[in-house]
Coordinates of C-alpha atoms and ligand atoms in Angstrom, one line a residue:
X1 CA 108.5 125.5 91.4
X2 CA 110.6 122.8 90.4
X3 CA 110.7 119.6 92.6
X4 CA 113.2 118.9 94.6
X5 CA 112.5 114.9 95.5
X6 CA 111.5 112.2 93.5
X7 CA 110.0 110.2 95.9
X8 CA 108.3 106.5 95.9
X9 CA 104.3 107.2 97.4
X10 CA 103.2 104.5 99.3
X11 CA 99.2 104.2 100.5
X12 CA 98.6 102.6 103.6
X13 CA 101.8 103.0 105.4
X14 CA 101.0 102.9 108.9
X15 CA 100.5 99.5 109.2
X16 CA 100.7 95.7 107.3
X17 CA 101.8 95.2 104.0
X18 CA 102.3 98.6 103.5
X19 CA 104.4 99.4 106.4
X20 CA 106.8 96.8 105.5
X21 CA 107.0 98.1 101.6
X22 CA 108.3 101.3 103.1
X23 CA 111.2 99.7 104.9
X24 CA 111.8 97.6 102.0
X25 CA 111.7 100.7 99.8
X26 CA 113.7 102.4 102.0
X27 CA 116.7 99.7 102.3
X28 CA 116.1 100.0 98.3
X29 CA 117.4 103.4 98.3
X30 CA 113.9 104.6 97.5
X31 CA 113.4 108.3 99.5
X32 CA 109.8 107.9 100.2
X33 CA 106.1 110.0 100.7
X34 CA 103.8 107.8 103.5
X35 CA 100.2 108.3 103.8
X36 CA 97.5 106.9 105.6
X37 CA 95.5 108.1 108.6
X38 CA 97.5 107.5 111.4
X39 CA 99.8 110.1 111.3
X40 CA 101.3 109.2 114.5
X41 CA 102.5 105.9 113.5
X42 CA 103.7 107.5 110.0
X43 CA 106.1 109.6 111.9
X44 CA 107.4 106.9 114.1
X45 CA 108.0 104.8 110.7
X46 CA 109.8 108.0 109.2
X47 CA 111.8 108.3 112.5
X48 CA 112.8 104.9 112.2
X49 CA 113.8 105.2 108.5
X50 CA 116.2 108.3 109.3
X51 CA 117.7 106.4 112.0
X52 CA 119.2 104.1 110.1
X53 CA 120.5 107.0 107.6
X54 CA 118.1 107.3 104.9
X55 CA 116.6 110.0 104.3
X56 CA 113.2 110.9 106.0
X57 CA 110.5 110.5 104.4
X58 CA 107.7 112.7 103.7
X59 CA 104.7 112.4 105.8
X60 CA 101.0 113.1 104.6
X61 CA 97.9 111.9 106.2
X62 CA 94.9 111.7 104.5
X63 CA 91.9 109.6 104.3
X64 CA 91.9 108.5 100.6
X65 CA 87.9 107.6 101.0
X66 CA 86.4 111.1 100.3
X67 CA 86.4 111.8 96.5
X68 CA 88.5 114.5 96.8
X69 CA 91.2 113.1 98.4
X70 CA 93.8 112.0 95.9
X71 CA 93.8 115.5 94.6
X72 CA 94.8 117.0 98.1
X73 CA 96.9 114.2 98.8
X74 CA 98.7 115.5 95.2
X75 CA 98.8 119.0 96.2
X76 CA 100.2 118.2 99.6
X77 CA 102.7 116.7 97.8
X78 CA 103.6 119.6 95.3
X79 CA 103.7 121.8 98.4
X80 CA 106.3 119.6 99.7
X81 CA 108.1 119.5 96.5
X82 CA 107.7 116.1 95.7
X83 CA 107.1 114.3 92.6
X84 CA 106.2 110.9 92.4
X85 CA 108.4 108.2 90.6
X86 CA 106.8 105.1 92.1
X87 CA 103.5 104.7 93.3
X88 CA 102.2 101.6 95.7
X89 CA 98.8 101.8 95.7
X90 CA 98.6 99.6 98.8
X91 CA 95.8 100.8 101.5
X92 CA 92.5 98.9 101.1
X93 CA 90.2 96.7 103.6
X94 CA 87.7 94.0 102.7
X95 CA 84.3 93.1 104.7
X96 CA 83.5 89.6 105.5
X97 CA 79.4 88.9 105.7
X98 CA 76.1 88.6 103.2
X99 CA 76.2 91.1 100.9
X100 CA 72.6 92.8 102.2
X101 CA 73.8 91.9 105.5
X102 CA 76.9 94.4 105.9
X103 CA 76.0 98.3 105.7
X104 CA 75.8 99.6 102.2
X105 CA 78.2 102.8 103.3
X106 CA 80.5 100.4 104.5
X107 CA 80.9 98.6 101.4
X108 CA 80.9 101.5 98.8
X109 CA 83.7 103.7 101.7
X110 CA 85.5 100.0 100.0
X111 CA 85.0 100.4 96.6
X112 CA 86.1 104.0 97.1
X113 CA 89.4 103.3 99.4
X114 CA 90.2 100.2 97.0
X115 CA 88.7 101.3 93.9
X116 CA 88.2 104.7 93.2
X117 CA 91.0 106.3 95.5
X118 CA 93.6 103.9 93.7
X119 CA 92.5 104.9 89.7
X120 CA 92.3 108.4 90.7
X121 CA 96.1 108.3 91.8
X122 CA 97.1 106.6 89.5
X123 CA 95.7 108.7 86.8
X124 CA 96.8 112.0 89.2
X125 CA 101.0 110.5 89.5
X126 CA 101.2 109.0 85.8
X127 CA 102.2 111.9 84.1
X128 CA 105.2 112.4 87.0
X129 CA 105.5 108.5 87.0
X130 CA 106.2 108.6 83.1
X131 CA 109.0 111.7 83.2
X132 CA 110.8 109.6 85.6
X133 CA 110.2 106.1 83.5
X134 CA 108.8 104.6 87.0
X135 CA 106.1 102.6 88.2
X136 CA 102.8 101.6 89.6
X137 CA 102.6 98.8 92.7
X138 CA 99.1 98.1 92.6
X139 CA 97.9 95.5 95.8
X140 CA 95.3 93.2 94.6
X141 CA 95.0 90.0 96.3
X142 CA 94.3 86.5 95.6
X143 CA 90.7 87.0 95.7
X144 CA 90.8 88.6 92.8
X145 CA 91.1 85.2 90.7
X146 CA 87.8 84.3 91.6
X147 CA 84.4 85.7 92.7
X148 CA 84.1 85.4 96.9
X149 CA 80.5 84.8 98.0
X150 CA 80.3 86.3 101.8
X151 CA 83.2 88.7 100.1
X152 CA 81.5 89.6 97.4
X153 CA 82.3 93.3 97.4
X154 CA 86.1 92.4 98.6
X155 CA 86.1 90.3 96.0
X156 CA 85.3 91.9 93.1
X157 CA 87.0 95.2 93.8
X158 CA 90.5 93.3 93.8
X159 CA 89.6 91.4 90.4
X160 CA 89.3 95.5 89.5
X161 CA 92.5 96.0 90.7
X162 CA 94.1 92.9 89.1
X163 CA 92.4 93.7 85.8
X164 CA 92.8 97.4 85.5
X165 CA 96.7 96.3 86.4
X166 CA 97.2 94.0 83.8
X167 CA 95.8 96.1 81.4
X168 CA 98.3 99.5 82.5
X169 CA 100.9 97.2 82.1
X170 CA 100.4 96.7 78.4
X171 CA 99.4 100.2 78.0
X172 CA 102.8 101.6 79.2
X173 CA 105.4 99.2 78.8
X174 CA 106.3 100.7 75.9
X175 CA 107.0 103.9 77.6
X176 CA 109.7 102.1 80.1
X177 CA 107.0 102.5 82.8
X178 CA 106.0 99.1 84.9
X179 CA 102.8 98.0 86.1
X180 CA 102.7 95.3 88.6
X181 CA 99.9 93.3 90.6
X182 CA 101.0 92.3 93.7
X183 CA 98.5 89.0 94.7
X184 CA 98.8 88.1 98.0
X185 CA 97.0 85.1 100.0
X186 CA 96.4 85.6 103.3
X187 CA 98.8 88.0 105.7
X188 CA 98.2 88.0 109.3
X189 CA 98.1 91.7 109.7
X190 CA 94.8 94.3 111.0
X191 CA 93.0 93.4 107.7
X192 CA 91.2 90.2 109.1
X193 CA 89.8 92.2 112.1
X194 CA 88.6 94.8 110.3
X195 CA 87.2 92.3 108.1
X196 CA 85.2 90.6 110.1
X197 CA 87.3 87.1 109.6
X198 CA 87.2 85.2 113.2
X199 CA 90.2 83.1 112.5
X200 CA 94.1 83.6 113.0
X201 CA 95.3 82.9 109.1
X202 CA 98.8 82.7 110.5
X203 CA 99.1 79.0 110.9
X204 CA 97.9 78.5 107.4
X205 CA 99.8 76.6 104.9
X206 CA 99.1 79.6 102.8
X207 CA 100.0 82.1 104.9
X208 CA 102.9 84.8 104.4
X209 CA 104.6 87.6 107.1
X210 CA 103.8 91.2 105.9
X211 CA 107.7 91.3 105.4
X212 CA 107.8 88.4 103.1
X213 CA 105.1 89.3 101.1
X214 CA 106.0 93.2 100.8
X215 CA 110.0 91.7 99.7
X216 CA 108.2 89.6 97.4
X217 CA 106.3 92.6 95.8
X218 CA 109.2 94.6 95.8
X219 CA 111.2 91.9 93.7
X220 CA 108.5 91.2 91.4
X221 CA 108.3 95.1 91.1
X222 CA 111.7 95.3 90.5
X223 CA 111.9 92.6 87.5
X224 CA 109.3 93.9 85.7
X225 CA 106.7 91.4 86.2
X226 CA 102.8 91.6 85.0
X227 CA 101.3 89.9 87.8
X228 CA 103.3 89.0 91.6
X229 CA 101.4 86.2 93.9
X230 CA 104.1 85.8 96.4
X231 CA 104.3 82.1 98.0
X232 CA 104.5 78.6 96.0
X233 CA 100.8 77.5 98.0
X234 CA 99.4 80.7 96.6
X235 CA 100.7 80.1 93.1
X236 CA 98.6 76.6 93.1
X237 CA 95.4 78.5 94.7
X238 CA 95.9 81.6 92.1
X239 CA 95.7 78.6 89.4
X240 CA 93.1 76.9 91.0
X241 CA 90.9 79.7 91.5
X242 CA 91.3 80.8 87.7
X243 CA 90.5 77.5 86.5
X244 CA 88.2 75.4 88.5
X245 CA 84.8 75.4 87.0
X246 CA 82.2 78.2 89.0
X247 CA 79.9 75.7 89.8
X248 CA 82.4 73.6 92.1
X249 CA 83.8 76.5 93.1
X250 CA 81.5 78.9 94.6
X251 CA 79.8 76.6 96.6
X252 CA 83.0 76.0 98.7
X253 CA 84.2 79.4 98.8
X254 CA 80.3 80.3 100.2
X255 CA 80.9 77.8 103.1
X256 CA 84.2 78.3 103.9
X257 CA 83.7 82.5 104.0
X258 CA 80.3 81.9 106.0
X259 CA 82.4 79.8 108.5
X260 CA 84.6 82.7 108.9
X261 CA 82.1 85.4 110.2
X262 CA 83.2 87.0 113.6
X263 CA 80.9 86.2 115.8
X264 CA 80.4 90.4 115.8
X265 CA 79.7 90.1 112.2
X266 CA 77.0 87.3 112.8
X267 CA 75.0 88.5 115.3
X268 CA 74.8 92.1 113.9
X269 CA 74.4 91.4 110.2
X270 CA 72.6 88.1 109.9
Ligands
LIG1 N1 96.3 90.8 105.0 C1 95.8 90.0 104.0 O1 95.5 88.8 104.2 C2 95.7 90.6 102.6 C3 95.7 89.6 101.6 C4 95.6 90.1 100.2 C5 95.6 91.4 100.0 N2 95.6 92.3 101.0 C6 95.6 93.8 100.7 O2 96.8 94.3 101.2 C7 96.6 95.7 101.4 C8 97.1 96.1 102.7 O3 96.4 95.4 103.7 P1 97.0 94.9 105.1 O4 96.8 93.5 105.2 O5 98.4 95.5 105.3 O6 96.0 95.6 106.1 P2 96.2 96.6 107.4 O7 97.3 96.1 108.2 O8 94.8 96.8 107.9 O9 96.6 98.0 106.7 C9 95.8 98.7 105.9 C10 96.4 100.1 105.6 O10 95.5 100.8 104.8 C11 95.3 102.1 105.4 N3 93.9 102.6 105.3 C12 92.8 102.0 105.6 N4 91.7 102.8 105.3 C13 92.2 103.9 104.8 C14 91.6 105.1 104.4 N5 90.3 105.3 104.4 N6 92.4 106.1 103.9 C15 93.8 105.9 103.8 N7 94.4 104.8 104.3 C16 93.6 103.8 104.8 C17 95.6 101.8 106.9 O11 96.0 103.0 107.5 P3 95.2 104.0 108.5 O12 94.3 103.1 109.3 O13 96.3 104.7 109.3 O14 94.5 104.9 107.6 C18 96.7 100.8 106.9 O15 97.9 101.5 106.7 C19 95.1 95.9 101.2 O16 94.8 96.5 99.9 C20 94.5 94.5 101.3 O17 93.3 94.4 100.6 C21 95.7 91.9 102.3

């Protein structure tokens, strides 16, 4: 069957960063696939983007953890006559806490949602995402500049994300197709409470509105660029966090996460 609609995919549209991408997608132009889990707030967000005369999106939940979830998620999709031009590989979580601390099927259902589900997309849409000369939004974050002690997991699957990135980028620029890293800092959105992180980030200096930092994304996106870390205080602590030496680093980064815990997090785990 031939498809019908090319369509931008976005993970992790029913709430954050990746909620906003899909209105800034849609104001793009963009018609647009959502998935995450929450299929009631996808439809509202779909309803919302037909209201204001775009056309509505296609809606299909899944839980990207299980292994074989990308390849449904890509069939649902062929039912629905879809093929996918861009992909923003967006939905993810981190875990704040000791490494032996936090549950061990906690932190590999991470590596899988952040890791695993977001290669196995990406390999699954290339071939549709190279017809169309599109692209591939990857989220990474800021901690992927640095190993994150108290993170550690977090950490290191986003330095994944922003390697693997950097390196698809190369590999297919030649073939008009553009790989971007988005590198946020922190976003007050559900992500610090289901990380464990006590705090409100939203009166940090650092901090950036899920809007801002999706726009930002989208622009970077847009212009081609390698590597997106949206906000001029984040720029400094991207550069910071490549370049200070590990052994004045870490040390700090151990405190400050520690200090962070939910007090949830602390009497559980520690
Ligand atoms: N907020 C920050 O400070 C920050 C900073 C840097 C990078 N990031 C990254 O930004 C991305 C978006 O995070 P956010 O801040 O927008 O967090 P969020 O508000 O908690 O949103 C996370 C999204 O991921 C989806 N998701 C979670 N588990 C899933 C699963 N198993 N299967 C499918 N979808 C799942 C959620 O949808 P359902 O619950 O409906 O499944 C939700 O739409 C993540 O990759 C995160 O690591 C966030």
């Amino acid at each position: 069957m031939t498809a019908t609609r090319r369509v931008t995919l976005i993970t992790g549209a029913s709430d954050g960063i990746g909620l906003e991408f899909a209105r800034v997608f849609a104001r793009h132009g963009h018609d647009l696939a959502l998935t995450g889990r929450r299929a009631d707030r996808l439809e509202a967000l779909a309803d919302e983007i037909a209201a204001a005369g775009r056309p509505r999106p296609l809606v299909l939940p899944c839980d990207l953890a299980p292994a074989d979830a990308p390849g449904r998620l890509a069939e649902a999709l062929t039912e629905a006559d879809g093929a996918v031009e861009m992909l923003v590989n967006n939905a993810g979580f981190g875990l704040n806490g000791a490494f032996d601390a936090l549950p061990r099927e906690e932190q590999l259902a991470m590596v899988d949602l952040n890791v695993r589900a977001l290669v196995a997309l990406t390999h699954l849409f290339l071939p549709d995402v190279r017809a169309a000369r599109g692209g591939v939004l990857n989220v990474a974050s800021i901690a992927g500049f640095a190993p994150g002690p108290h993170m550690a997991v977090y950490y290191a699957t986003k330095a994944f994300v922003l390697s693997f990135s950097q390196a698809l980028h190369e590999e297919l620029r030649p073939h008009g197709v553009r790989v971007t890293a988005l590198c946020p800092g922190p976003v007050p959105t559900g992500f610090q409470s289901r990380a464990g992180i006590a705090e409100s980030v939203a009166g940090s200096a650092a901090a950036l509105s899920a809007r801002a930092t999706a726009e930002a994304g989208y622009a970077g996106f847009r212009d081609g660029r390698r590597v997106v870390t949206p906000g001029s205080v984040n720029k400094g602590l991207a550069m910071a966090l490549a370049c200070m030496p590990r052994r004045f680093l870490l040390p700090r980064l151990a405190a400050r996460q520690a200090s962070r815990r939910t007090d949830g997090l602390k009497s559980s785990h520690s």
